[in-house]
Short mmCIF file of C-alpha atoms in Angstrom, two decimals:
data_model
loop_
_atom_site.label_atom_id
_atom_site.label_comp_id
_atom_site.label_asym_id
_atom_site.label_seq_id
_atom_site.Cartn_x
_atom_site.Cartn_y
_atom_site.Cartn_z
CA MET S 243 58.13 214.81 -48.32
CA THR S 244 59.44 218.29 -47.71
CA THR S 245 57.59 221.47 -47.27
CA ASN S 246 59.41 223.01 -50.25
CA GLN S 247 57.07 222.97 -53.33
CA GLN S 248 59.77 221.94 -55.63
CA ALA S 249 60.67 218.94 -53.36
CA LYS S 250 56.95 218.03 -53.23
CA THR S 251 56.85 217.86 -57.05
CA SER S 252 59.89 215.78 -57.10
CA GLY S 253 58.56 213.61 -54.39
CA PHE S 254 55.30 213.20 -56.19
CA GLY S 255 57.15 211.96 -59.35
CA ARG S 256 58.92 209.34 -57.36
CA PHE S 257 55.68 208.43 -55.73
CA LEU S 258 54.16 207.79 -59.24
CA THR S 259 57.12 205.78 -60.30
CA LEU S 260 56.86 203.67 -57.09
CA ILE S 261 53.17 202.77 -57.63
CA PHE S 262 53.78 201.69 -61.13
CA PHE S 263 56.11 199.15 -60.11
CA ARG S 264 54.38 197.89 -57.24
CA VAL S 265 50.88 197.53 -58.77
CA LEU S 266 51.70 194.35 -60.51
CA PRO S 267 53.71 191.99 -58.45
CA ALA S 268 53.58 190.11 -61.68
CA ILE S 269 54.10 192.87 -64.11
CA LEU S 270 55.12 196.14 -63.13
CA LEU S 271 56.44 194.75 -59.73
CA ILE S 272 58.94 193.08 -61.78
CA ALA S 273 59.32 195.92 -64.00
CA ILE S 274 61.29 197.43 -61.25
CA VAL S 275 63.76 194.73 -61.55
CA VAL S 276 63.81 195.76 -65.08
CA SER S 277 64.85 199.19 -63.84
CA LEU S 278 68.32 197.56 -63.40
CA VAL S 279 68.65 198.26 -66.99
CA GLN S 280 68.60 201.25 -69.10
CA VAL S 281 67.74 202.87 -72.36
CA VAL S 282 69.72 205.64 -73.69
CA ASN S 283 67.27 208.41 -74.17
CA VAL S 284 69.31 210.47 -76.72
CA TRP S 285 69.64 207.41 -78.98
CA MET S 286 66.03 206.33 -78.44
CA THR S 287 64.94 209.86 -79.54
CA SER S 288 67.09 209.73 -82.75
CA MET S 289 65.74 206.36 -83.53
CA ALA S 290 62.20 207.70 -83.60
CA GLN S 291 62.89 210.46 -86.08
CA ASN S 292 62.25 208.26 -89.31
CA SER S 293 65.94 207.70 -89.84
CA THR S 294 66.82 205.41 -92.77
CA THR S 295 68.04 201.87 -92.39
CA VAL S 296 71.48 203.04 -93.44
CA ASP S 297 71.54 205.72 -90.74
CA ARG S 298 70.49 203.15 -88.18
CA ARG S 299 73.09 200.66 -89.29
CA THR S 300 75.75 203.21 -89.16
CA ASP S 301 74.71 204.49 -85.71
CA TYR S 302 74.74 200.84 -84.49
CA ILE S 303 78.35 200.21 -85.43
CA GLY S 304 80.47 200.45 -82.21
CA THR S 305 77.81 199.70 -79.68
CA ALA S 306 78.78 197.17 -76.97
CA THR S 307 75.59 195.39 -77.69
CA ALA S 308 76.69 193.75 -81.01
CA ILE S 309 79.62 195.53 -82.91
CA ALA S 310 83.04 196.26 -81.73
CA PRO S 311 84.11 199.95 -82.27
CA GLU S 312 86.62 198.90 -84.79
CA GLU S 313 84.16 197.09 -86.95
CA THR S 314 83.44 198.58 -90.35
CA GLU S 315 80.25 198.87 -92.37
CA GLU S 316 81.46 195.90 -94.43
CA ALA S 317 81.83 193.89 -91.35
CA LEU S 318 78.41 194.85 -90.20
CA ASN S 319 76.96 193.64 -93.31
CA ASN S 320 78.71 190.41 -92.93
CA LEU S 321 77.64 190.04 -89.43
CA PHE S 322 73.93 190.12 -90.24
CA LEU S 323 72.51 187.97 -93.11
CA PRO S 324 69.69 189.81 -95.24
CA ILE S 325 66.99 190.64 -92.81
CA GLN S 326 63.85 188.81 -93.19
CA PHE S 327 60.54 189.56 -91.45
CA ALA S 328 58.63 186.77 -89.90
CA THR S 329 55.26 186.11 -91.07
CA ASN S 330 52.28 186.42 -88.68
CA THR S 331 49.31 183.91 -89.05
CA PRO S 332 46.27 184.41 -86.74
CA MET S 333 46.04 181.44 -84.36
CA GLY S 334 43.22 180.51 -81.89
CA ASN S 335 46.07 179.35 -79.53
CA GLU S 336 49.77 179.45 -79.71
CA ASN S 337 49.61 175.63 -79.30
CA ASP S 338 48.05 175.36 -82.70
CA ALA S 339 50.82 177.26 -84.51
CA GLN S 340 52.26 175.84 -87.66
CA SER S 341 55.09 177.29 -89.73
CA ASP S 342 55.45 177.31 -93.52
CA ALA S 343 59.16 177.39 -94.07
CA SER S 344 58.72 177.59 -97.80
CA ALA S 345 56.62 180.77 -97.66
CA THR S 346 58.40 183.85 -98.61
CA PRO S 347 58.89 186.01 -95.54
CA VAL S 348 57.01 189.24 -95.57
CA PRO S 349 56.49 192.04 -92.98
CA ALA S 350 54.24 190.84 -90.23
CA THR S 351 50.75 191.97 -90.35
CA LEU S 352 48.88 191.69 -87.20
CA VAL S 353 45.48 190.12 -87.78
CA PRO S 354 44.25 188.84 -84.37
CA THR S 355 41.29 186.74 -83.74
CA ALA S 356 39.10 186.96 -80.72
CA THR S 357 40.57 183.91 -79.10
CA ASP S 358 44.17 185.16 -79.53
CA SER S 359 43.65 187.78 -76.80
CA PRO S 360 44.97 186.63 -73.48
CA VAL S 361 42.21 188.49 -71.71
CA GLU S 362 38.81 189.55 -72.91
CA ILE S 363 39.26 193.17 -72.15
CA LEU S 364 42.11 193.57 -74.63
CA PRO S 365 41.23 195.83 -77.60
CA PRO S 366 40.76 193.88 -80.85
CA ALA S 367 43.92 195.33 -82.51
CA SER S 368 46.24 193.97 -79.76
CA PRO S 369 49.42 192.25 -81.07
CA THR S 370 48.99 188.45 -80.68
CA PHE S 371 51.29 185.96 -82.38
CA TYR S 372 54.21 185.77 -84.81
CA ASN S 373 54.77 182.50 -86.66
CA VAL S 374 58.56 182.34 -86.92
CA PRO S 375 59.76 180.05 -89.77
CA GLU S 376 62.27 177.32 -88.98
CA ALA S 377 65.78 178.48 -89.37
CA GLU S 378 67.22 177.43 -92.93
CA LEU S 379 70.84 177.54 -91.97
CA GLU S 380 72.58 174.77 -90.14
CA THR S 381 75.39 176.94 -88.64
CA ILE S 382 75.83 180.64 -87.93
CA ALA S 383 79.02 182.07 -86.41
CA GLY S 384 80.53 178.59 -86.10
CA THR S 385 77.56 177.53 -84.07
CA GLN S 386 74.86 175.05 -84.68
CA VAL S 387 71.50 176.78 -85.08
CA PRO S 388 68.90 175.18 -82.85
CA SER S 389 65.66 173.86 -84.27
CA ARG S 390 62.48 175.91 -83.36
CA ALA S 391 61.55 175.18 -79.76
CA GLN S 392 58.59 172.84 -79.11
CA LEU S 393 55.38 174.81 -78.30
CA VAL S 394 54.79 174.85 -74.57
CA PRO S 395 51.32 173.48 -73.64
CA ARG S 396 49.05 176.21 -72.39
CA ASN S 397 46.13 174.97 -70.34
CA HIS S 398 45.20 178.40 -68.68
CA ASN S 399 44.33 181.87 -69.52
CA LEU S 400 47.81 183.72 -69.21
CA VAL S 401 49.15 187.13 -69.66
CA ASN S 402 52.93 187.06 -70.36
CA ILE S 403 54.97 190.40 -69.87
CA VAL S 404 58.69 190.64 -70.54
CA LEU S 405 60.45 193.08 -68.22
CA LEU S 406 63.47 194.70 -69.70
CA GLY S 407 66.22 197.14 -68.69
CA SER S 408 69.43 198.42 -70.26
CA ASP S 409 72.63 199.79 -68.77
CA GLY S 410 73.05 202.29 -71.60
CA ASP S 411 73.16 205.33 -69.43
CA ILE S 412 75.87 203.81 -67.31
CA VAL S 413 78.00 202.68 -70.31
CA GLY S 414 77.30 205.65 -72.41
CA ASP S 415 78.06 203.85 -75.63
CA ASN S 416 74.89 204.69 -77.55
CA SER S 417 73.39 201.11 -77.26
CA VAL S 418 70.41 199.37 -75.95
CA ARG S 419 71.50 196.31 -74.10
CA THR S 420 68.85 194.59 -72.04
CA ASP S 421 71.12 192.84 -69.44
CA THR S 422 67.88 192.17 -67.34
CA ILE S 423 65.10 190.06 -69.07
CA ILE S 424 62.44 188.67 -66.78
CA ILE S 425 59.25 187.11 -68.15
CA VAL S 426 56.21 187.42 -65.82
CA SER S 427 53.34 185.01 -66.54
CA VAL S 428 50.11 186.01 -64.74
CA ASN S 429 47.64 183.08 -64.56
CA LEU S 430 44.24 184.62 -64.72
CA ASP S 431 42.45 181.40 -63.68
CA THR S 432 44.39 180.60 -60.62
CA GLY S 433 45.49 184.01 -59.54
CA THR S 434 49.11 182.85 -59.40
CA VAL S 435 52.28 184.31 -60.88
CA SER S 436 55.43 182.73 -62.47
CA MET S 437 58.65 184.65 -62.91
CA LEU S 438 61.42 183.56 -65.21
CA ASP S 439 64.89 185.18 -65.47
CA ILE S 440 66.75 184.78 -68.78
CA PRO S 441 70.45 185.22 -68.43
CA ARG S 442 71.88 187.83 -70.75
CA ASP S 443 74.60 185.52 -72.14
CA ALA S 444 71.98 183.09 -73.51
CA PHE S 445 73.03 182.48 -77.08
CA VAL S 446 69.97 182.33 -79.16
CA TYR S 447 68.79 182.25 -82.76
CA VAL S 448 67.46 185.53 -83.98
CA PRO S 449 65.17 185.57 -87.05
CA THR S 450 67.31 188.20 -88.77
CA PRO S 451 68.71 185.45 -89.15
CA SER S 452 71.75 185.59 -86.82
CA MET S 453 73.01 184.04 -83.57
CA GLN S 454 73.19 186.57 -80.82
CA ARG S 455 73.42 186.96 -77.08
CA ILE S 456 69.73 187.55 -75.99
CA ASN S 457 70.64 190.89 -74.30
CA ALA S 458 71.48 192.29 -77.95
CA VAL S 459 68.14 191.39 -79.54
CA TYR S 460 66.14 194.45 -78.54
CA GLY S 461 68.72 196.81 -79.72
CA ILE S 462 68.96 195.05 -83.05
CA GLY S 463 65.28 195.38 -83.54
CA GLU S 464 65.26 198.95 -82.78
CA ALA S 465 68.33 199.74 -84.87
CA PHE S 466 67.14 197.92 -87.96
CA GLY S 467 63.52 198.93 -87.94
CA TRP S 468 62.16 195.50 -87.27
CA THR S 469 58.30 195.27 -87.27
CA GLY S 470 57.33 196.07 -83.75
CA GLY S 471 60.76 197.58 -83.04
CA GLY S 472 62.98 195.91 -80.39
CA PHE S 473 60.09 194.24 -78.74
CA GLY S 474 58.87 192.82 -81.96
CA LEU S 475 62.10 191.01 -82.66
CA LEU S 476 62.61 189.91 -79.11
CA ARG S 477 59.10 188.43 -78.75
CA GLU S 478 59.82 186.44 -81.97
CA THR S 479 63.16 185.28 -80.64
CA ILE S 480 61.70 184.21 -77.36
CA PHE S 481 58.96 182.27 -79.18
CA TYR S 482 61.59 180.53 -81.47
CA ASN S 483 63.94 179.55 -78.65
CA PHE S 484 61.60 179.09 -75.70
CA GLY S 485 58.36 177.96 -77.22
CA ILE S 486 56.11 180.75 -75.65
CA GLN S 487 54.59 183.94 -76.80
CA VAL S 488 55.04 187.20 -74.95
CA HIS S 489 52.12 189.63 -74.98
CA TYR S 490 53.62 192.90 -73.65
CA HIS S 491 56.66 194.48 -72.50
CA ALA S 492 57.87 197.11 -70.05
CA LEU S 493 61.24 198.74 -70.11
CA VAL S 494 62.67 201.47 -67.72
CA GLU S 495 65.86 203.14 -66.80
CA ILE S 496 68.18 202.29 -63.87
CA SER S 497 68.18 206.02 -62.58
CA GLY S 498 64.50 205.63 -61.93
CA LEU S 499 65.07 202.52 -59.85
CA VAL S 500 67.39 204.34 -57.55
CA GLU S 501 64.83 207.12 -57.09
CA ILE S 502 62.02 204.73 -56.39
CA ILE S 503 64.04 202.77 -53.69
CA ASP S 504 65.04 205.97 -52.00
CA THR S 505 61.53 207.23 -52.09
CA LEU S 506 60.55 203.95 -50.31
CA GLY S 507 62.97 204.71 -47.58
CA GLY S 508 65.18 201.74 -48.85
CA VAL S 509 64.45 198.30 -49.32
CA ASP S 510 65.06 195.26 -46.87
CA ILE S 511 67.01 192.57 -48.36
CA ALA S 512 67.94 189.26 -46.79
CA VAL S 513 71.44 188.52 -48.18
CA ASP S 514 71.86 184.69 -47.85
CA CYS S 515 75.29 184.47 -49.56
CA ALA S 516 78.32 186.68 -49.00
CA TYR S 517 79.41 188.74 -51.86
CA GLN S 518 82.60 190.50 -52.74
CA ASP S 519 83.43 193.17 -55.38
CA PRO S 520 85.11 196.56 -55.75
CA PRO S 521 82.96 199.65 -56.17
CA LEU S 522 80.73 199.65 -59.11
CA VAL S 523 79.76 202.54 -61.43
CA ASP S 524 76.65 204.43 -60.32
CA ALA S 525 76.44 202.35 -57.19
CA ASP S 526 77.46 202.59 -53.50
CA VAL S 527 79.08 199.82 -51.64
CA PRO S 528 76.71 198.84 -48.88
CA SER S 529 77.62 200.55 -45.57
CA GLU S 530 77.63 197.20 -43.84
CA ALA S 531 80.27 195.72 -46.15
CA ILE S 532 83.77 194.91 -44.81
CA GLY S 533 86.85 196.50 -46.46
CA PRO S 534 88.36 197.46 -48.73
CA ASP S 535 91.25 195.22 -48.96
CA ASP S 536 94.61 195.99 -50.74
CA GLU S 537 92.78 195.58 -54.17
CA ASN S 538 89.95 197.80 -53.19
CA VAL S 539 87.46 194.79 -52.87
CA TYR S 540 84.68 194.83 -50.27
CA ILE S 541 82.79 191.90 -48.74
CA LEU S 542 79.10 191.92 -47.87
CA PRO S 543 78.59 189.20 -45.21
CA VAL S 544 75.36 187.23 -44.92
CA GLY S 545 72.76 189.36 -43.15
CA TYR S 546 69.54 191.28 -43.25
CA TYR S 547 70.06 194.87 -44.51
CA ASN S 548 68.17 198.00 -45.52
CA PHE S 549 69.76 199.38 -48.76
CA THR S 550 69.54 202.70 -50.31
CA GLY S 551 68.92 202.82 -53.98
CA ARG S 552 72.58 202.96 -54.93
CA GLU S 553 73.39 200.29 -52.34
CA ALA S 554 70.78 198.06 -53.95
CA MET S 555 72.41 198.59 -57.44
CA TRP S 556 75.77 197.20 -56.01
CA TYR S 557 73.98 194.13 -54.58
CA ALA S 558 71.94 193.53 -57.59
CA ARG S 559 74.75 193.95 -60.12
CA SER S 560 77.73 192.26 -58.17
CA ARG S 561 79.43 189.58 -60.27
CA GLY S 562 82.79 189.26 -58.18
CA ASN S 563 82.13 185.82 -56.81
CA SER S 564 78.87 184.93 -58.66
CA ASP S 565 77.52 184.75 -62.24
CA ALA S 566 74.63 186.00 -64.34
CA PHE S 567 72.47 183.18 -63.07
CA ASP S 568 72.77 184.23 -59.47
CA ARG S 569 72.44 187.91 -60.56
CA GLY S 570 68.96 187.22 -62.09
CA ARG S 571 67.91 185.57 -58.73
CA ARG S 572 68.90 188.64 -56.87
CA GLN S 573 67.19 190.97 -59.20
CA ILE S 574 63.93 189.03 -58.67
CA GLN S 575 64.69 189.35 -54.90
CA LEU S 576 65.07 193.07 -55.27
CA LEU S 577 61.88 193.35 -57.09
CA GLU S 578 59.90 191.46 -54.52
CA ALA S 579 61.42 193.66 -51.80
CA MET S 580 60.27 196.73 -53.59
CA PHE S 581 56.82 195.31 -53.91
CA ARG S 582 56.54 194.52 -50.28
CA ALA S 583 57.56 198.07 -49.31
CA ALA S 584 55.16 199.59 -51.75
CA ARG S 585 52.40 197.30 -50.55
CA ASP S 586 52.95 198.29 -47.02
CA ASN S 587 52.25 201.93 -48.05
CA GLY S 588 48.80 200.88 -49.46
CA GLN S 589 49.24 202.66 -52.70
CA ILE S 590 48.74 200.00 -55.23
CA ASN S 591 45.02 200.76 -55.84
CA GLN S 592 45.82 204.27 -56.83
CA LEU S 593 47.52 203.36 -59.98
CA PRO S 594 44.64 203.84 -62.45
CA SER S 595 44.23 207.56 -61.67
CA LEU S 596 47.94 208.09 -62.15
CA TRP S 597 48.47 205.94 -65.22
CA GLY S 598 48.80 208.71 -67.76
CA GLU S 599 51.79 210.25 -65.79
CA LEU S 600 53.29 206.85 -65.02
CA THR S 601 53.54 205.93 -68.73
CA THR S 602 55.74 208.94 -69.35
CA ILE S 603 58.20 207.18 -66.97
CA VAL S 604 58.05 203.57 -68.25
CA GLU S 605 58.06 202.55 -71.80
CA THR S 606 55.28 199.83 -72.07
CA ASP S 607 52.43 198.61 -74.15
CA VAL S 608 50.49 197.18 -71.23
CA PRO S 609 46.95 198.71 -71.47
CA LEU S 610 45.33 200.28 -68.44
CA GLU S 611 42.31 198.04 -68.71
CA LEU S 612 44.63 195.09 -68.10
CA VAL S 613 46.35 196.69 -65.15
CA VAL S 614 42.98 197.36 -63.55
CA SER S 615 41.93 193.74 -64.06
CA LEU S 616 45.16 192.58 -62.34
CA LEU S 617 44.71 194.62 -59.26
CA PRO S 618 42.83 191.82 -57.32
CA ILE S 619 45.60 189.44 -58.03
CA ALA S 620 48.20 191.99 -56.93
CA ASN S 621 46.46 192.70 -53.62
CA SER S 622 46.05 189.04 -52.73
CA LEU S 623 49.39 187.59 -53.92
CA ASP S 624 51.69 185.97 -51.38
CA SER S 625 54.85 183.91 -51.71
CA SER S 626 53.01 180.72 -51.94
CA ARG S 627 51.40 181.79 -55.21
CA ILE S 628 54.67 183.10 -56.79
CA ASP S 629 56.81 180.62 -58.58
CA ARG S 630 60.38 181.64 -59.46
CA PHE S 631 62.37 180.09 -62.20
CA ASN S 632 66.01 180.31 -63.36
CA LEU S 633 68.00 178.49 -65.97
CA VAL S 634 70.83 176.43 -64.44
CA ARG S 635 74.21 176.23 -66.07
CA TRP S 636 75.12 172.70 -67.34
CA ASP S 637 71.53 171.77 -66.94
CA HIS S 638 69.38 174.19 -69.15
CA THR S 639 72.41 175.72 -70.75
CA THR S 640 75.93 174.64 -71.86
CA PRO S 641 78.86 177.04 -71.93
CA TRP S 642 80.12 177.72 -75.45
CA THR S 643 82.70 179.83 -77.25
CA PRO S 644 81.93 180.60 -80.88
CA SER S 645 84.69 180.20 -83.36
CA GLU S 646 83.54 182.77 -85.76
CA GLY S 647 81.59 186.04 -86.04
CA ASN S 648 81.21 188.90 -83.63
CA TYR S 649 81.24 186.75 -80.54
CA ALA S 650 84.23 184.64 -81.53
CA GLY S 651 86.40 183.80 -78.57
CA GLN S 652 83.62 185.06 -76.15
CA ASN S 653 81.79 183.03 -73.50
CA VAL S 654 78.26 182.42 -74.12
CA GLN S 655 75.40 179.90 -73.09
CA VAL S 656 73.67 177.79 -75.66
CA LEU S 657 70.26 176.33 -74.68
CA ASN S 658 69.62 172.55 -74.01
CA GLU S 659 66.42 172.20 -75.86
CA GLY S 660 64.96 169.41 -74.00
CA ARG S 661 65.61 170.62 -70.47
CA VAL S 662 64.49 174.19 -71.54
CA PHE S 663 61.15 172.76 -72.74
CA GLU S 664 60.73 171.02 -69.33
CA LEU S 665 61.48 174.23 -67.51
CA MET S 666 59.02 176.15 -69.57
CA SER S 667 56.33 173.61 -69.16
CA ASP S 668 56.82 174.07 -65.34
CA PHE S 669 56.81 177.73 -65.89
CA TYR S 670 53.34 177.48 -67.37
CA THR S 671 51.98 175.21 -64.63
CA PRO S 672 50.50 176.76 -61.63
CA PRO S 673 51.78 175.85 -58.10
CA THR S 674 50.67 172.36 -57.48
CA ASP S 675 48.41 171.33 -54.62
CA ASN S 676 51.32 169.85 -52.81
CA ARG S 677 53.11 173.11 -52.86
CA LEU S 678 50.12 174.94 -51.85
CA SER S 679 49.73 172.57 -48.89
CA LEU S 680 53.26 173.07 -47.85
CA ALA S 681 52.45 176.69 -47.59
CA THR S 682 50.02 175.84 -44.79
CA ALA S 683 52.68 174.09 -42.61
CA SER S 684 54.02 176.50 -40.08
CA ILE S 685 57.91 176.83 -39.62
CA ALA S 686 59.42 178.59 -36.60
CA VAL S 687 62.95 179.93 -37.31
CA TYR S 688 65.23 180.97 -34.43
CA ASN S 689 68.76 182.29 -34.47
CA GLY S 690 71.20 180.16 -32.44
CA THR S 691 74.19 182.35 -33.15
CA ASP S 692 75.41 185.81 -32.09
CA ILE S 693 75.24 186.86 -35.78
CA PRO S 694 72.41 189.39 -36.05
CA ASN S 695 69.26 188.46 -38.02
CA LEU S 696 70.23 185.02 -39.32
CA ASP S 697 66.69 183.78 -38.38
CA ILE S 698 65.32 186.38 -40.84
CA VAL S 699 67.77 185.47 -43.52
CA ALA S 700 66.74 181.84 -43.25
CA SER S 701 62.99 182.40 -43.01
CA GLU S 702 63.21 184.66 -46.18
CA ARG S 703 64.98 181.85 -48.03
CA LEU S 704 62.20 179.48 -47.01
CA ARG S 705 59.38 181.87 -47.78
CA ASN S 706 60.88 182.48 -51.36
CA ALA S 707 60.41 178.65 -51.73
CA GLY S 708 56.74 179.01 -50.87
CA LEU S 709 57.02 177.87 -47.29
CA ASN S 710 55.32 179.50 -44.34
CA ALA S 711 58.32 180.50 -42.38
CA ILE S 712 58.35 182.93 -39.42
CA ALA S 713 61.48 184.56 -37.89
CA LEU S 714 61.10 184.45 -34.11
CA GLY S 715 64.50 185.89 -32.91
CA SER S 716 67.04 184.26 -30.67
CA ALA S 717 66.91 180.64 -29.65
CA ASP S 718 67.13 179.45 -26.03
CA GLN S 719 70.73 178.42 -26.59
CA THR S 720 73.47 180.28 -28.58
CA GLY S 721 76.70 178.91 -30.00
CA VAL S 722 74.78 176.39 -32.27
CA VAL S 723 77.26 175.22 -34.80
CA ASN S 724 75.12 173.35 -37.40
CA THR S 725 71.57 174.46 -38.53
CA GLN S 726 69.02 172.03 -37.03
CA VAL S 727 65.56 171.13 -38.10
CA ILE S 728 62.86 169.52 -35.82
CA ASP S 729 59.80 167.96 -37.39
CA TYR S 730 57.11 168.10 -34.90
CA ALA S 731 54.43 167.15 -37.57
CA ALA S 732 55.98 163.82 -38.41
CA ILE S 733 53.96 163.45 -41.70
CA ALA S 734 55.03 160.45 -43.96
CA ARG S 735 53.85 162.00 -47.10
CA GLY S 736 53.82 165.71 -48.11
CA SER S 737 56.33 166.70 -45.59
CA ALA S 738 58.05 170.11 -45.77
CA THR S 739 61.26 168.63 -44.46
CA SER S 740 62.84 167.80 -47.68
CA VAL S 741 62.20 171.34 -48.92
CA ILE S 742 63.60 172.87 -45.80
CA THR S 743 66.83 170.86 -45.91
CA SER S 744 67.24 171.44 -49.55
CA GLU S 745 66.87 175.16 -49.37
CA LEU S 746 69.15 175.53 -46.31
CA ASN S 747 71.69 172.93 -47.17
CA ILE S 748 71.03 170.97 -44.16
CA THR S 749 72.40 167.34 -43.93
CA PRO S 750 70.09 164.56 -42.74
CA ASP S 751 71.97 164.02 -39.50
CA ASN S 752 70.86 167.45 -38.40
CA VAL S 753 67.13 166.58 -38.83
CA THR S 754 65.13 165.06 -35.90
CA THR S 755 61.45 163.94 -35.60
CA GLN S 756 59.48 164.68 -32.35
CA ALA S 757 55.91 164.04 -33.11
CA ASP S 758 53.78 166.43 -30.99
CA PRO S 759 49.97 166.56 -31.52
CA ASN S 760 49.96 169.66 -29.26
CA ARG S 761 52.57 171.55 -31.36
CA THR S 762 52.57 175.24 -31.76
CA TYR S 763 54.56 175.08 -35.05
CA ASP S 764 54.91 172.07 -37.37
CA TYR S 765 58.63 172.63 -37.80
CA GLU S 766 61.32 174.39 -35.94
CA VAL S 767 64.67 175.57 -37.49
CA ILE S 768 67.63 176.60 -35.29
CA VAL S 769 70.18 178.46 -37.39
CA GLY S 770 73.72 177.63 -36.65
CA GLU S 771 77.02 179.32 -37.26
CA THR S 772 77.86 177.25 -40.32
CA TYR S 773 74.60 178.42 -41.92
CA ASP S 774 75.02 178.45 -45.82
CA SER S 775 72.21 178.28 -48.24
CA CYS S 776 74.34 179.12 -51.30
CA ASP S 777 74.35 177.03 -54.38
CA GLY S 778 77.14 176.46 -56.93
CA THR S 779 76.58 179.86 -58.65
CA VAL S 780 78.14 181.75 -55.73
CA LEU S 781 81.79 181.03 -54.87
CA PRO S 782 83.06 181.08 -51.37
CA ILE S 783 84.69 184.41 -50.34
CA GLU S 784 88.36 184.59 -51.02
CA GLU S 785 90.10 185.34 -47.78
#
């Protein structure tokens, strides 16, 4: 903070933005990741000026979200079948929902009941539940239309918030494309949080009716005046395809994310896979990156770094040797790094007094009363009480290339209904007693190489898996080739060994058991020069 008054004002604005995102490690914490996406202010303003449907449809032609620039109004009419509004039926619980496919769809009217509200403090008029009819068509755009997802059992009092962002200010194409979609579920009964990243290329049924990439849904809802706008259409789409309802949303711009990170003094990120990419728009290649080569490509090695806002954008958006699934993991990682930095400043509890100004920065329908009620969870949250979920290619999704329609010839991901239901059931289930017990086991992590900070990188990977890992610097010996695990606890059941070896890709022959009742730590990890915790979504660096 400078002594110049203007600088103070600017710094205060950043300070406000920072607090918003850090206050809810479940909601607005993650809303920061949402910052990785953008909303074009000019377009958003024009949409709010009571423009006609025809005007909105015309404006929407040419956006990268849904329509190619050369598309005509006639092609646009052919792309979307006549829009129908899903009906809304008040339900005591989303598990009780029943659809009436024969009913004539009408604009949704929100008539909540007392038990619909996810938390008692919510005002009676809070939106609650849309009953989306089953799709009547078998195929759209050459793609089989999925049946409505099985409703996910909900056995706890939950608040679900979808965090969104758009790259509109980067692309400048007058579109709203939510390339970051993260659902945060806060369990009010257990004080735990689950986070689910939905890849932007997920090809889903949208009750317009149409088949779309999910990152296009919000923009379609805004452009066509859907009941509840972009969020209204997105929440119905999520309900149909994933079997859960989303209560609230938060959407922010990418430029704000850069400012927040810089106000924090940067963010500390453990990069556990090497990435390569050329410079990206509105991002800086991290100063620690190696390069460029003859093709202007840089390589960011495995390591522990402090990124500026623009460097964090390069890391979070890189796709050179990874995919959208891994990018979602990195965005959640960035979000948590920002939360830790903000928490260390002790500013979370100041949010209520700043809420009015903060809501001028972030578009959200999250009520202040709910934010206040979540502060105790935010202040006590640790890694063992956060579950992170990602869809996996060829497991939860299958690659697909539509033969017709606007996405003809493009690569998308269709959902595998049974596996997605299992994932969503896990998403709604709080951390098991076994997982919480694993968090009590202590793991000492040492660096057995001359590569700086590998102990921190490995410990962060383990902590993100819910383990109590501590980076303790250099090992007694250096030049260790393969990462080693020593199990001093020697527990037959409930051992953390399997989780450690799985997360760090350690083979069984590099695990030894040395039972020690006087042990200082239950497990010891010595990181070797061949350390590699990447999975199949990140390709090896091309030399």
